[in-house]
CSV table of C-alpha atoms in Angstrom, one decimal:
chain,number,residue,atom,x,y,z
A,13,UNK,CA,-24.3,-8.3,25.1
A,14,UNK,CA,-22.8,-8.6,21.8
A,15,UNK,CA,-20.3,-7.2,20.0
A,16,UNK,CA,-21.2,-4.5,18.0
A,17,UNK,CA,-21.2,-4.8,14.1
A,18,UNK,CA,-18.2,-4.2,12.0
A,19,UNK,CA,-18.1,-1.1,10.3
A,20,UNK,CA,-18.8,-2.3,7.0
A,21,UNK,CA,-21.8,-3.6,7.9
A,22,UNK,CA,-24.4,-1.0,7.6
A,23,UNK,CA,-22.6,0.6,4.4
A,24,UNK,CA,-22.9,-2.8,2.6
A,25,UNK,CA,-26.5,-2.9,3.8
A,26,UNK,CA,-27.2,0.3,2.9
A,27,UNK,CA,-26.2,-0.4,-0.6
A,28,UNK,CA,-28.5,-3.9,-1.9
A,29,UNK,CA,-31.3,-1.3,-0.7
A,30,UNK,CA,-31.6,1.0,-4.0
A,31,UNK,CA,-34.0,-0.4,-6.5
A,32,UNK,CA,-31.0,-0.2,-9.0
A,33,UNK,CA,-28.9,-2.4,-7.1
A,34,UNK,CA,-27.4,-5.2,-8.7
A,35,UNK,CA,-28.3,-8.5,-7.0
A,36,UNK,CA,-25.5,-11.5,-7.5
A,37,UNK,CA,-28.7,-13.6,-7.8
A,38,UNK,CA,-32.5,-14.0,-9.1
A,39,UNK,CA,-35.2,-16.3,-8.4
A,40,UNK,CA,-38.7,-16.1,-10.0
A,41,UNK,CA,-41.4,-15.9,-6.9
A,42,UNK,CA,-43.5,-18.9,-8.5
A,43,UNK,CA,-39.8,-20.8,-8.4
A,44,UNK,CA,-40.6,-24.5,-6.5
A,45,UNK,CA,-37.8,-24.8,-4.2
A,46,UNK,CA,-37.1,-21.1,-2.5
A,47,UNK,CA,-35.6,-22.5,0.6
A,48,UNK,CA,-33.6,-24.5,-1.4
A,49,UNK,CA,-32.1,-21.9,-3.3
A,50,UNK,CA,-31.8,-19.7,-0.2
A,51,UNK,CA,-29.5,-22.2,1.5
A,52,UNK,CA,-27.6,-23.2,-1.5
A,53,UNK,CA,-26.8,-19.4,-1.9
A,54,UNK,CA,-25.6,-19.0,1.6
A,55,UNK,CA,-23.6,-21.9,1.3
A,56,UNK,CA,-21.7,-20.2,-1.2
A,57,UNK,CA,-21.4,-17.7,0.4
A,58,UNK,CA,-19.1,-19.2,2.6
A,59,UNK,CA,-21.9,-19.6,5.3
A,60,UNK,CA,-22.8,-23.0,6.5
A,61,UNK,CA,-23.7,-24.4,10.1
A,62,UNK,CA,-22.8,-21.9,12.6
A,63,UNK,CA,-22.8,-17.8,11.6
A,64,UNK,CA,-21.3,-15.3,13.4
A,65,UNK,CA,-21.7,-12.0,12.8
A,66,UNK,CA,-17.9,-11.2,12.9
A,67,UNK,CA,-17.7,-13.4,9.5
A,68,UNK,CA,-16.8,-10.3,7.6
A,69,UNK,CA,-19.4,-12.0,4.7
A,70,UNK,CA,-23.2,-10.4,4.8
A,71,UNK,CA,-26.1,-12.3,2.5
A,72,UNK,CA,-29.4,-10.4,2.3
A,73,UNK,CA,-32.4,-11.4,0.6
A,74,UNK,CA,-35.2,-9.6,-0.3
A,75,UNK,CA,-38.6,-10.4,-2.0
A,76,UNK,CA,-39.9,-8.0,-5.2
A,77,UNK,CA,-42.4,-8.0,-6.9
A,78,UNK,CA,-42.0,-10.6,-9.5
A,79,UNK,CA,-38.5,-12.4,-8.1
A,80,UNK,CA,-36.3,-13.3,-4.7
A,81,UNK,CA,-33.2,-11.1,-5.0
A,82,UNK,CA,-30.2,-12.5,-3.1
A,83,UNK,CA,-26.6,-9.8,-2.2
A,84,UNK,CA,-23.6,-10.9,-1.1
A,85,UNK,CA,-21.1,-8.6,0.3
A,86,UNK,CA,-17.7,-8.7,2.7
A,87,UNK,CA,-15.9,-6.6,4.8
């Protein structure tokens, strides 16, 4: 078994879940190169080969109607 998440974790979640969350970025849904974007964004993050889940940095994405919406947040 793992170690459980740090308690940051599900607050920070919690919060790129409201529809007026702000996310740190956008991408249109016809945009050519999602993937792309999605790895470029976690490598900004701070994330690159390996992730743990002790990183103290969390990147969500979710998919809306009309765009991709990316959140980071850290412990």
């Amino acid at each position: 078994m793992g170690a459980a998440l740090p308690g940051w974790v599900r607050p920070a979640l919690d919060a790129t879940r409201p529809t007026t969350a702000v996310p740190d970025a956008t991408l249109p849904v016809t945009a050519p190169d999602v993937a792309g974007w999605m790895r470029d964004f976690v490598e900004l993050s701070g994330q690159c080969d390996r992730w743990y889940v002790s990183t103290d940095v969390l990147v969500v994405f979710y998919v809306e109607e009309h765009e991709f919406q990316a959140f980071r947040r850290s412990g």
